[in-house]
Coordinates of C-alpha atoms (C1' of nucleotides) in Angstrom, one line a residue:
Chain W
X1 CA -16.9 9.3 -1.7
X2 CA -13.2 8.6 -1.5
X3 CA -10.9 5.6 -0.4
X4 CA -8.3 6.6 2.6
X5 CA -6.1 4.0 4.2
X6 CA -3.4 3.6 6.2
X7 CA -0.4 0.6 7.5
X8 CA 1.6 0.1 10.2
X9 CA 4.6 -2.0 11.2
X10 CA 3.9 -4.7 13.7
X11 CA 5.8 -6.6 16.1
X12 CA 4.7 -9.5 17.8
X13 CA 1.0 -8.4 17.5
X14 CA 2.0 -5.1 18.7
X15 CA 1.8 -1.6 16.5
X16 CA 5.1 -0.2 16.8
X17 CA 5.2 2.3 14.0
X18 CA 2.5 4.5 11.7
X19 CA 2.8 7.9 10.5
X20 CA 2.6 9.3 13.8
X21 CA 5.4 7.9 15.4
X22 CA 7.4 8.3 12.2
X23 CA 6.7 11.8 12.2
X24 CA 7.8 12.4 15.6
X25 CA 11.1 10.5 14.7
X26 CA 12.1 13.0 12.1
X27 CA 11.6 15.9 14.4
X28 CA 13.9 14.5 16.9
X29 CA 15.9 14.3 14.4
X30 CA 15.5 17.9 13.1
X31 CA 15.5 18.9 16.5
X32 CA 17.9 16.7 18.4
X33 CA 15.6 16.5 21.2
X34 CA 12.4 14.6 22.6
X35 CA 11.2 18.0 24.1
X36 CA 11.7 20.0 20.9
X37 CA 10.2 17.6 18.9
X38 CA 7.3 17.0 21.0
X39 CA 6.8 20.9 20.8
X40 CA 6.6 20.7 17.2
X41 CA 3.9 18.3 17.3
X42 CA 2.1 19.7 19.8
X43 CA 1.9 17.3 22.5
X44 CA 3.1 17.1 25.7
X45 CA 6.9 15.9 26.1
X46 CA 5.3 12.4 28.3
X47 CA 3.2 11.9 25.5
X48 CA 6.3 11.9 22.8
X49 CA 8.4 10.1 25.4
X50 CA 5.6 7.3 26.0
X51 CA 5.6 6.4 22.1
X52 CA 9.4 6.7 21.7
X53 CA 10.2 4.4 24.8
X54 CA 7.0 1.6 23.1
X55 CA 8.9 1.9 20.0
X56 CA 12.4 1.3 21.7
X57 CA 10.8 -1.7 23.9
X58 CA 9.8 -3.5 20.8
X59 CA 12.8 -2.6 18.2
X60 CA 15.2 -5.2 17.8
X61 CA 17.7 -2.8 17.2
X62 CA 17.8 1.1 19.1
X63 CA 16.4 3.4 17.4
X64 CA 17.8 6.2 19.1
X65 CA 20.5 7.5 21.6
X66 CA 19.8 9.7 24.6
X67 CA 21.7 11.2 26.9
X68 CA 21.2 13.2 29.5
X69 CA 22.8 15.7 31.2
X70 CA 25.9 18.0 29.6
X71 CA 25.8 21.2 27.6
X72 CA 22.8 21.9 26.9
X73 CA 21.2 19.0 28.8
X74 CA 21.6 16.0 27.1
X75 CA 19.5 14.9 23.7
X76 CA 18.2 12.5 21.7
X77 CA 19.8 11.2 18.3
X78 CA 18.6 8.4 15.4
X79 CA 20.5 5.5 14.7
X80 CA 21.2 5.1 10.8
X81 CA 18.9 2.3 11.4
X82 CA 16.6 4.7 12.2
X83 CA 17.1 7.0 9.3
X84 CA 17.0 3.2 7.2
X85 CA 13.6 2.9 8.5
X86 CA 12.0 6.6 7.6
X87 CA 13.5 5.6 4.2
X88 CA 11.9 2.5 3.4
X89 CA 8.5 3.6 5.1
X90 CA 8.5 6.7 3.0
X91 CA 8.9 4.4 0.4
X92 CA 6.3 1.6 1.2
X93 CA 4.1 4.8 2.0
X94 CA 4.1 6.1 -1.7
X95 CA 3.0 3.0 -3.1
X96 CA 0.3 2.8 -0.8
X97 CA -0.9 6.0 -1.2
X98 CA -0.4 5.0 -5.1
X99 CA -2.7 1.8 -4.4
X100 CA -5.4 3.5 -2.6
X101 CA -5.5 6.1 -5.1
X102 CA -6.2 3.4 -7.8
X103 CA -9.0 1.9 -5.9
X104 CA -10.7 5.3 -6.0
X105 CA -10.2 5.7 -9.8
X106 CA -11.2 1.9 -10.5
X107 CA -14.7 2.3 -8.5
X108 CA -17.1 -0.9 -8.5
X109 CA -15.8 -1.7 -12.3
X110 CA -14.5 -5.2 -11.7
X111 CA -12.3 -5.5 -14.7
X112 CA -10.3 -2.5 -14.0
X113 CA -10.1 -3.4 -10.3
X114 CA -8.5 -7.0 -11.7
X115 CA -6.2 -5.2 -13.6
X116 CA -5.1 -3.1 -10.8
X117 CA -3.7 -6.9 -8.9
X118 CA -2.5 -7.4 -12.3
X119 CA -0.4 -4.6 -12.8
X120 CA 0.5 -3.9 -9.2
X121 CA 3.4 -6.6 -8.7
X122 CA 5.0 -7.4 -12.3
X123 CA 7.3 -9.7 -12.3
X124 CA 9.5 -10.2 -15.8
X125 CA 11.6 -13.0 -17.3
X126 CA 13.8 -10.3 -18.3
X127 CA 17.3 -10.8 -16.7
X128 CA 18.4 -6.7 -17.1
X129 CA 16.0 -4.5 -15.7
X130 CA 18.9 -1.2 -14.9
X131 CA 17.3 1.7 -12.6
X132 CA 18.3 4.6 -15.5
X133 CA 17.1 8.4 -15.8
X134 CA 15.7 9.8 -18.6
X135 CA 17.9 13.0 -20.3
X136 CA 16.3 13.3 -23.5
X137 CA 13.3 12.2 -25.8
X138 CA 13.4 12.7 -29.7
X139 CA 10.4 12.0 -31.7
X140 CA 10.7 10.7 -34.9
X141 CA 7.4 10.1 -36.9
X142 CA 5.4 6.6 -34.7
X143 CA 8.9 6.0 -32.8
X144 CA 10.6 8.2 -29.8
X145 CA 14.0 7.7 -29.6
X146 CA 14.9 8.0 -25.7
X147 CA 18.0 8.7 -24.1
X148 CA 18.9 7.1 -20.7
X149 CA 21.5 7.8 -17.8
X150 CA 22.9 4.6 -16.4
X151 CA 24.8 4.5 -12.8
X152 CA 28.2 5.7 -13.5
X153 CA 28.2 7.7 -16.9
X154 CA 27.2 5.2 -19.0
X155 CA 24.2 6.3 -21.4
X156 CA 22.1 3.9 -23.4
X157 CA 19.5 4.6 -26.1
X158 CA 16.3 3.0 -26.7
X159 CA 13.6 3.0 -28.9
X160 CA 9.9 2.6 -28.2
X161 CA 6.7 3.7 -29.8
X162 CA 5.8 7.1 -29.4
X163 CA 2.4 6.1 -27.7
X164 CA 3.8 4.7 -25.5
X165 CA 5.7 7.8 -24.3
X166 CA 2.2 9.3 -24.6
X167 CA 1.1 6.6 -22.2
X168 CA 3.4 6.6 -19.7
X169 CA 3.5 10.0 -19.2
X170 CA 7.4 9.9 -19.8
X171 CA 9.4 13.1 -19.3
X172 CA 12.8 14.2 -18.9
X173 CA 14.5 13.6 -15.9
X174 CA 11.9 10.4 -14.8
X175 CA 13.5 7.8 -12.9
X176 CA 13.1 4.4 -15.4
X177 CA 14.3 0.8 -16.3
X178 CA 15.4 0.0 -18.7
X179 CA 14.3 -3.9 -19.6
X180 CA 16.9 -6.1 -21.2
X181 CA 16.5 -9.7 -22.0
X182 CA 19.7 -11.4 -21.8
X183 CA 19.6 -12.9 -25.0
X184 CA 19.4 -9.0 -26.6
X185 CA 22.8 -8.2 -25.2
X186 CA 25.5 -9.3 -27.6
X187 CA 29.1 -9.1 -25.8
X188 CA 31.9 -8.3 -28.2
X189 CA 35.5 -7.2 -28.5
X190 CA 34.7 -4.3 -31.2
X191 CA 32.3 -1.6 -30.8
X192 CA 28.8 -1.3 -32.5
X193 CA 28.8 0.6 -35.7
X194 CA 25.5 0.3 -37.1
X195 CA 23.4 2.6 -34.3
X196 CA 23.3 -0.3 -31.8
X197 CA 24.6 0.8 -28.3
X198 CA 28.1 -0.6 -27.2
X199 CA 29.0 -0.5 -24.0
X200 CA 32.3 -1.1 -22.5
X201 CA 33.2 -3.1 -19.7
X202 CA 34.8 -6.1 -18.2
X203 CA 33.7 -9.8 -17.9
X204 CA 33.2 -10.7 -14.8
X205 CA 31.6 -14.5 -15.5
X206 CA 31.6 -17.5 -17.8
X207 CA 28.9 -19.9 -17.8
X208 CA 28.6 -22.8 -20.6
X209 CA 26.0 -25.0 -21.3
X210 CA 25.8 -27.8 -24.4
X211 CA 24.3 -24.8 -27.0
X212 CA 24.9 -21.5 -24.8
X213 CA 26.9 -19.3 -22.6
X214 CA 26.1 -17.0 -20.0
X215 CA 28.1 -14.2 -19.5
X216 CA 28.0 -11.8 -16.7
X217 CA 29.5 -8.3 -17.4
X218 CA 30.5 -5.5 -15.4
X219 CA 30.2 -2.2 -17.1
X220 CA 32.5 0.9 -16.7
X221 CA 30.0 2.8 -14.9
X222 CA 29.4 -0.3 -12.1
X223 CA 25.8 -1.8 -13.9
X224 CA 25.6 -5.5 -14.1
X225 CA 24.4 -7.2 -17.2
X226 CA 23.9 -10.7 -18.3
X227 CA 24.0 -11.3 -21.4
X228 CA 23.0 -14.9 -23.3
X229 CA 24.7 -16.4 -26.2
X230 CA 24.7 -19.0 -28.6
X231 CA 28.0 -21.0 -28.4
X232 CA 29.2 -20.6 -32.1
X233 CA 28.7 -16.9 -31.6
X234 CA 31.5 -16.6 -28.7
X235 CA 34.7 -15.1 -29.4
X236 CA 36.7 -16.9 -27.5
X237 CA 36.4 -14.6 -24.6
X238 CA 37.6 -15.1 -20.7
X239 CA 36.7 -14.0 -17.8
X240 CA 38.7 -10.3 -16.8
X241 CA 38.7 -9.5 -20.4
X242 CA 37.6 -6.0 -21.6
X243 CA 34.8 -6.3 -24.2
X244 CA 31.8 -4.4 -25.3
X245 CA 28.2 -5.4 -24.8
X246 CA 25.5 -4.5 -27.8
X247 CA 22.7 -3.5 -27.5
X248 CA 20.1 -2.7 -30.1
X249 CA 17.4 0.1 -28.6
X250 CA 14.6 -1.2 -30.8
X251 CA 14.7 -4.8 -27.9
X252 CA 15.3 -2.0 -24.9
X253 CA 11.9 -2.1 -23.2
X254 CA 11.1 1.4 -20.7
X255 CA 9.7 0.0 -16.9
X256 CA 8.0 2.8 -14.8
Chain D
X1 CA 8.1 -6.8 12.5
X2 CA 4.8 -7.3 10.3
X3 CA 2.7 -4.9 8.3
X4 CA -0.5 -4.6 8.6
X5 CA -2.8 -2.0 7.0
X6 CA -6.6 -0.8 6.8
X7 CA -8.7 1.5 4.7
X8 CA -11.9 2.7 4.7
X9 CA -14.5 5.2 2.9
X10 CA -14.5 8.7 3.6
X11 CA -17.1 11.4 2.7
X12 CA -16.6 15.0 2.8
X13 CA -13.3 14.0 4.7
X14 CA -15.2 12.0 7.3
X15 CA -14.6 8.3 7.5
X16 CA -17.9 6.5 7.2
X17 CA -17.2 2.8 6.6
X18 CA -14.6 0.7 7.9
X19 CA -14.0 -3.2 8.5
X20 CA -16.5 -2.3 12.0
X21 CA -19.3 -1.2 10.3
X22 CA -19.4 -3.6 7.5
X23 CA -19.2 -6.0 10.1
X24 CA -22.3 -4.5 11.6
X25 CA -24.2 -3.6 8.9
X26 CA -23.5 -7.6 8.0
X27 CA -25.1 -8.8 11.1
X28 CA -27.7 -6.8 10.3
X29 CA -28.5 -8.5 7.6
X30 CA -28.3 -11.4 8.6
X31 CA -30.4 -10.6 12.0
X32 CA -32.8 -8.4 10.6
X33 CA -32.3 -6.1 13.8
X34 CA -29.9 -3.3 14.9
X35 CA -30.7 -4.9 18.5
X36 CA -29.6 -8.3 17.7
X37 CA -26.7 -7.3 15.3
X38 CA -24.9 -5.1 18.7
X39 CA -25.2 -8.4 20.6
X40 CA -23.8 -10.5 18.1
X41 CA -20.9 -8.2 18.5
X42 CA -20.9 -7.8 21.6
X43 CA -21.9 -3.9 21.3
X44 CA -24.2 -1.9 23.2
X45 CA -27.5 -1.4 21.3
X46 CA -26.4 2.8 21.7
X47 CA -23.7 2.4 20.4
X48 CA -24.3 0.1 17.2
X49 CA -27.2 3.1 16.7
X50 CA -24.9 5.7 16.8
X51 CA -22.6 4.2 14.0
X52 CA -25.6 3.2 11.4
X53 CA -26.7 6.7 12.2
X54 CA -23.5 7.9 11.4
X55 CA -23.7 6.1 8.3
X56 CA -26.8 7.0 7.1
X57 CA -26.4 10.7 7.5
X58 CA -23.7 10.4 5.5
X59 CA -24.7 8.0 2.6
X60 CA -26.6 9.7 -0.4
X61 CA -28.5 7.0 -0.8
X62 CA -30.3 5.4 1.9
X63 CA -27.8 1.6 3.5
X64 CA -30.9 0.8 5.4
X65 CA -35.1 0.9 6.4
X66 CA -36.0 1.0 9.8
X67 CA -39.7 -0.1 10.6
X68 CA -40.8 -0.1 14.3
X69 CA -44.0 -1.3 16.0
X70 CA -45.9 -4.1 14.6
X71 CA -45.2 -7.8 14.9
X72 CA -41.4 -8.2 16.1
X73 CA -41.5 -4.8 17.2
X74 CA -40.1 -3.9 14.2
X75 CA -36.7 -4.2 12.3
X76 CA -34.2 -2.6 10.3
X77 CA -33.8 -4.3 6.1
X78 CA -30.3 -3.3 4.1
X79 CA -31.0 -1.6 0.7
X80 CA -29.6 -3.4 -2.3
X81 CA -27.3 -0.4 -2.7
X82 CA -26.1 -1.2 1.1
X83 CA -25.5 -5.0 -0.3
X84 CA -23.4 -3.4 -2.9
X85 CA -21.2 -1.2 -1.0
X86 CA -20.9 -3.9 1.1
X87 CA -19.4 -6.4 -1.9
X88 CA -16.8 -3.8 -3.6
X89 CA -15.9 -3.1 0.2
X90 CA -15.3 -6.8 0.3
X91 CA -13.2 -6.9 -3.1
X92 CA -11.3 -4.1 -1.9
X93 CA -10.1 -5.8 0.9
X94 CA -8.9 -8.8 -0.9
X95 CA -7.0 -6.4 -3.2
X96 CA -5.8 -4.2 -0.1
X97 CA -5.1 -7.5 2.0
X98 CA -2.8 -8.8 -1.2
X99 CA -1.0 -5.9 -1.2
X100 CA 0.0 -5.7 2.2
X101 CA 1.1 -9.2 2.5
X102 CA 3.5 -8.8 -0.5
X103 CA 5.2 -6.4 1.6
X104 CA 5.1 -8.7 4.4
X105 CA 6.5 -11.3 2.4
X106 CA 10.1 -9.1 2.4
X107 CA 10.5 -9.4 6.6
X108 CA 13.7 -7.7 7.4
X109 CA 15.6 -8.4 4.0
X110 CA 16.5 -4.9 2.5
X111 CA 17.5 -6.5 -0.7
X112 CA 14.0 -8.3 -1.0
X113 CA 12.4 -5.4 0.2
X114 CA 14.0 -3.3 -3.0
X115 CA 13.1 -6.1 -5.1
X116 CA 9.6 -6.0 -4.0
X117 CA 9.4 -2.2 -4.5
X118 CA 11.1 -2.4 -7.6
X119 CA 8.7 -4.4 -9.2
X120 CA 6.0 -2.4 -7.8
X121 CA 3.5 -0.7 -10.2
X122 CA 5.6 -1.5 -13.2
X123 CA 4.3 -0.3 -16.0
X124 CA 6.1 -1.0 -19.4
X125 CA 6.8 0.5 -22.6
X126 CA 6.1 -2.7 -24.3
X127 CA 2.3 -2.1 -26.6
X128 CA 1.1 -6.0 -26.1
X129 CA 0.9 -7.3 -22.5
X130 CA -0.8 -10.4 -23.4
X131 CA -2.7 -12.3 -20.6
X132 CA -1.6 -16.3 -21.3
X133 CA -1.8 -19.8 -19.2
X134 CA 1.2 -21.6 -19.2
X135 CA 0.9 -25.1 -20.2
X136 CA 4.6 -26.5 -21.2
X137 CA 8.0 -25.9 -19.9
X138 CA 10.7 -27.6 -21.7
X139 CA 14.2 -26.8 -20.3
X140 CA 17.1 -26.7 -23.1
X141 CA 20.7 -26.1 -21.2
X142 CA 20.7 -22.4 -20.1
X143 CA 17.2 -21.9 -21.9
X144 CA 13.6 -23.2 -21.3
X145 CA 10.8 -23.0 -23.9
X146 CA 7.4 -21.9 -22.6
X147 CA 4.4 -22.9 -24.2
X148 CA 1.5 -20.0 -23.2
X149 CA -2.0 -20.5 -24.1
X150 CA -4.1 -17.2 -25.0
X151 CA -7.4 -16.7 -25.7
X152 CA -9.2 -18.3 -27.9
X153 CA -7.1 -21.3 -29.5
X154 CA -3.9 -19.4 -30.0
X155 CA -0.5 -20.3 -28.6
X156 CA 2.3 -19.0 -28.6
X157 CA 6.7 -20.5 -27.6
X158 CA 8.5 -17.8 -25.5
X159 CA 12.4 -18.8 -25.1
X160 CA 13.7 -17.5 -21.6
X161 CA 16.3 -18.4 -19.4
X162 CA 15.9 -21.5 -17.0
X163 CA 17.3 -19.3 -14.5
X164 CA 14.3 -17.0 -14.9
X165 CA 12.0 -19.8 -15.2
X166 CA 13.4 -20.7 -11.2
X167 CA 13.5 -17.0 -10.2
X168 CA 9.7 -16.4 -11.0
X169 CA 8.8 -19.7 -9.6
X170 CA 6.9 -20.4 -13.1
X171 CA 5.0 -24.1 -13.5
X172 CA 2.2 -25.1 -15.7
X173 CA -1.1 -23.2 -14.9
X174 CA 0.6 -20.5 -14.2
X175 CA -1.2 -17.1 -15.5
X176 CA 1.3 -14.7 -16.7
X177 CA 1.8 -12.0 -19.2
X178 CA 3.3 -12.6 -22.3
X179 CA 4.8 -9.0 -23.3
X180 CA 6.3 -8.2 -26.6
X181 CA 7.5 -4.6 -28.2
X182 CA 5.5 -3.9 -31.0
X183 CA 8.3 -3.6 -33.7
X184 CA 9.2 -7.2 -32.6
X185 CA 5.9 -8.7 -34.7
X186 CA 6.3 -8.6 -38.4
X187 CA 2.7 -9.2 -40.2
X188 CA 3.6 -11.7 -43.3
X189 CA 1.3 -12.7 -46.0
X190 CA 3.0 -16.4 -45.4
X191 CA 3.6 -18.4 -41.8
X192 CA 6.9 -18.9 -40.9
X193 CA 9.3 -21.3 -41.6
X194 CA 12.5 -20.8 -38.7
X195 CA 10.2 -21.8 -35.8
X196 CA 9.1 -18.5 -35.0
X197 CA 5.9 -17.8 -33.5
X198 CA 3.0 -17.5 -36.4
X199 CA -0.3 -16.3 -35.3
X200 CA -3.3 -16.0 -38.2
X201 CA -5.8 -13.0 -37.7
X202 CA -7.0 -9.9 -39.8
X203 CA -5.8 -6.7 -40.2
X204 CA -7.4 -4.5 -38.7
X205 CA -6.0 -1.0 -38.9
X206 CA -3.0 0.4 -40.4
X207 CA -1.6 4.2 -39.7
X208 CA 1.3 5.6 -41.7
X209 CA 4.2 7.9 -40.7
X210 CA 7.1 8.7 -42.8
X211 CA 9.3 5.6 -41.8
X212 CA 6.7 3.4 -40.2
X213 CA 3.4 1.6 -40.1
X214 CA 1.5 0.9 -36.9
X215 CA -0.2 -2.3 -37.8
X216 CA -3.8 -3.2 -35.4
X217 CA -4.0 -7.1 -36.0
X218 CA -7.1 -9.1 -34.2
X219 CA -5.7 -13.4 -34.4
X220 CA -8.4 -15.5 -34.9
X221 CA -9.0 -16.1 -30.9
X222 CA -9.8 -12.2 -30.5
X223 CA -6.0 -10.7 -29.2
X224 CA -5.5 -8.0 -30.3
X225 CA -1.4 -7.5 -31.9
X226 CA 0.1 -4.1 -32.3
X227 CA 2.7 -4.3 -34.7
X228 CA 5.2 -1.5 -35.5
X229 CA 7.3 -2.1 -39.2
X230 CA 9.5 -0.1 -41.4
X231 CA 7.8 1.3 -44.4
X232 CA 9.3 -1.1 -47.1
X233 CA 9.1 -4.0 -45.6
X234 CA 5.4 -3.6 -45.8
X235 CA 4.0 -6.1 -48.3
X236 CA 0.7 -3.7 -49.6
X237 CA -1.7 -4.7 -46.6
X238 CA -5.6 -3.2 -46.1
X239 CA -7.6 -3.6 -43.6
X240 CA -9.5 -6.7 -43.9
X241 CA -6.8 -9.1 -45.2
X242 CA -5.6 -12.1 -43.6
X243 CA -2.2 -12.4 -42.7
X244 CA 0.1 -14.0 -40.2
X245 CA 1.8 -12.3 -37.3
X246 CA 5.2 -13.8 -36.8
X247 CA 7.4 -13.3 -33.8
X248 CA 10.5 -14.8 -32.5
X249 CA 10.1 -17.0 -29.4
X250 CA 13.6 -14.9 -28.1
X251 CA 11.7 -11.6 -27.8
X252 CA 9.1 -12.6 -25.7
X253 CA 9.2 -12.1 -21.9
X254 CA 6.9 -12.9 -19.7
X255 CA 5.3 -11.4 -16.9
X256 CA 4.0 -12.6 -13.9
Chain K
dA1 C1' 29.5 25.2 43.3
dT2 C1' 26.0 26.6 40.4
dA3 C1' 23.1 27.0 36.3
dC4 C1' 21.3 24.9 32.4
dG5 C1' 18.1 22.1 29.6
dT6 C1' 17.6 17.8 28.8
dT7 C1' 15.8 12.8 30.0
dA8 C1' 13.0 10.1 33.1
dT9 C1' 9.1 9.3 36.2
dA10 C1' 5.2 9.9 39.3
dT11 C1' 0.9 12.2 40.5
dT12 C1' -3.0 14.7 39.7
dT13 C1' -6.4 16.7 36.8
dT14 C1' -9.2 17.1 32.8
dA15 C1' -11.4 15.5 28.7
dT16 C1' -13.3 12.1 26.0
dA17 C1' -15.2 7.8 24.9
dA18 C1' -17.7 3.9 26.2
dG19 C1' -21.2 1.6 28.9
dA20 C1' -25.4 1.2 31.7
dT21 C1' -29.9 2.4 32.6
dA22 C1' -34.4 4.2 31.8
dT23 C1' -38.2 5.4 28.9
dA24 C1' -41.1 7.1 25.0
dA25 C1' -43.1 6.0 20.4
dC26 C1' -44.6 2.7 17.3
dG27 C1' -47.9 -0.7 15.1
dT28 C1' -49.5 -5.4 14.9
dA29 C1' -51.6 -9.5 17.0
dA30 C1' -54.1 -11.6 20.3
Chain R
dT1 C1' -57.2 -2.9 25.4
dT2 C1' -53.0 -5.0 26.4
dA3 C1' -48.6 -7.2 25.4
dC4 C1' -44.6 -7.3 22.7
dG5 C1' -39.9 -6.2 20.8
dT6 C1' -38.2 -3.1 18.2
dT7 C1' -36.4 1.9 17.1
dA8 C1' -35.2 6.3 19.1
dT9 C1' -33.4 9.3 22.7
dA10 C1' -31.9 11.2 27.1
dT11 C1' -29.3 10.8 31.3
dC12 C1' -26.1 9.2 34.4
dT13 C1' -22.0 6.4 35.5
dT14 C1' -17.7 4.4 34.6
dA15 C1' -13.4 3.6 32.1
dT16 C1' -9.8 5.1 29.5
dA17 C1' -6.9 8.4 27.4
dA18 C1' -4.8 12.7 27.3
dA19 C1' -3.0 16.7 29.4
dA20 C1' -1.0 19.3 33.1
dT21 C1' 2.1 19.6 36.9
dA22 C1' 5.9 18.6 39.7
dT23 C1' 10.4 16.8 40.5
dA24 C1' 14.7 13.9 40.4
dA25 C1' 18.9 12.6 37.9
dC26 C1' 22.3 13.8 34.8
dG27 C1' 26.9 15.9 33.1
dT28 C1' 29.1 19.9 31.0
dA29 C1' 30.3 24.8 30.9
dT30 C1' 30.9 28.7 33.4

DNA sequence: ATACGTTATATTTTATAAGATATAACGTAA
DNA sequence: TTACGTTATATCTTATAAAATATAACGTAT
């Protein structure tokens, strides 16, 4: 006994588009043409026109561009809204596929199934959370020292408990985040020279409260941190100034 | 544009229960007749047949009993396995409905909608993922101190940043996660005195590498700590011993 | 001007699902 | 024995969806 499931997009009470019709949108766009595409997917040409005009009634923006007539006859094209669409119901696709697949492990236990809720949306205090790829892992007795590939070419190095590699199933080349609280990222002039990572960049903001200031910096590589300091601690710094920001990788937490 | 979605049970890559036929196996129940369960729903008495024998051909145990003659003219009784399927069916669709209407939440705004998927099956690095009730908030300039309550009588001050605080739409009552890196917890023979966190419990395992020891710690309310420390900073614990774990209010974030 | 391969649309045919109707078997109670 | 209201099943009708077919409009290249 298995779990299947499925979603749509809606429009006024309306389907408008499943994994049909987004199928039949990426063979026009292979194709460049209704007919093709319909051919592909085995059903008649009325039929693939009859779902691509109901999607087109309801968009609120086109979809596509035909024209008929010319070389070849005419054809049909995808807006980049279009192609925007696919994307993100690709996306929401995987995690639903992802979801049901948990239900189906979890059976009837009801803790695990209240975990699943639990662990599906996580929300964190944590200011930094950078989308980072893993390069390389290096074991070193109960702790893995991982390193990660920021946007740009900055690299940062974190620290987490070898179980928890184990755990996650973390491997080269997975996508990541890498989980920052602002108040772990110290913003300097000098580098780092005890092992901490130091990145460079510029400030880009200055906020100051009675005991703290938040500082919003712009690395090299095009990552945005914020980083939270006790006043006494500042160095007199202003905004457009180049600095580096340290960071220790025993207080960089892994997301995946 | 709305999303909606559906699952339902398949068996041997037939789909045997959906939101219809728990419906009608429901009415059932409640009726006490397959006859009286198709008018509720305004079915023909063939076809509400045709779908519990679907059902029941498929089912490896028995959903229903089906009597006929005698007084009434018979009737049709759910199993007690029916009534379960029919309660994890139920829990399934609370789970499924949250999940879609998360998505829904997003509308049209792509950088929601990345937010949303960012956030989506996050799974951390960090060892403890404490489940706490929030029962103070004290904002400080930039900062707010949390008071979270975890099981037992233990409590515990996370320091995070007000903004935070706003962006997770965090008040009192609120159950979150209190999540903490392992080598942020130092077990102490003595509480703290510079306001960080001091939780009393027992050791309860302790595994040696070459630099480290992975410390198991159970406080006094029954959470169980896992605690990562450099070798020499180890003050000769065995299992059994009271201690205190003490961690910084900084290096908690939370987790909603 | 003609050919081409499309989009766009209407009409007819076919296939499938749903509904309506009829009826047998059943076993208890009056 | 008869009446009852159910389950169980078959048959026919209707409604709906899908497929097949036919044809017009279109604009460029030859």
């Amino acid at each position: 006994m298995k779990i299947d499931g499925r979603f749509w997009l809606t429009k006024e009470n309306q389907s408008f588009l499943g994994v049909g019709r987004i199928d039949l949108l990426e063979w026009i766009d292979k194709t460049g043409s209704i007919n093709a595409a319909a051919k592909e997917m085995k059903m008649s040409y009325k039929a693939a026109w009859e779902r691509i005009n109901g999607i087109n009634a309801l968009a609120d923006q086109p979809l596509i561009e035909r024209t008929t007539g010319g070389k070849g006859g005419g054809g049909t094209k995808l807006t980049p809204y279009a192609r925007e669409l696919i994307a993100t119901f690709h996306r929401f696709n995987e995690l639903h596929r992802q979801f049901i697949d948990r239900f189906s492990e979890a059976g009837n236990d009801p803790e695990r199934l209240a975990r699943i809720l639990s662990r599906t949306f996580l929300t964190t205090s944590a200011r930094n959370q950078l989308p980072a790829t893993l390069t390389s892992i290096n074991e070193n007795g109960l702790h893995s020292t991982l390193t990660l590939s920021l946007a740009g070419s900055d690299t940062l190095l974190s620290t987490i408990t070898a179980k928890s590699v184990e755990n996650m199933g973390l491997s080269v080349g997975c996508d990541v985040y890498a989980i920052i609280k602002s108040s772990d990222i110290k913003i300097s002039t000098s580098a780092s020279s005890n092992g901490d990572n130091s990145l460079s960049g510029i400030i880009e903001g200055i906020e100051r409260s009675a005991e703290n200031v938040e500082i919003t910096f712009r690395l090299d590589g095009g990552t945005l941190l914020i980083a939270l300091e006790k006043h006494d601690s500042l160095q007199n710094f202003q905004v457009g100034a180049r600095a580096f920001a340290l960071i220790s990788p025993l207080h960089i937490i892994i997301g995946l």
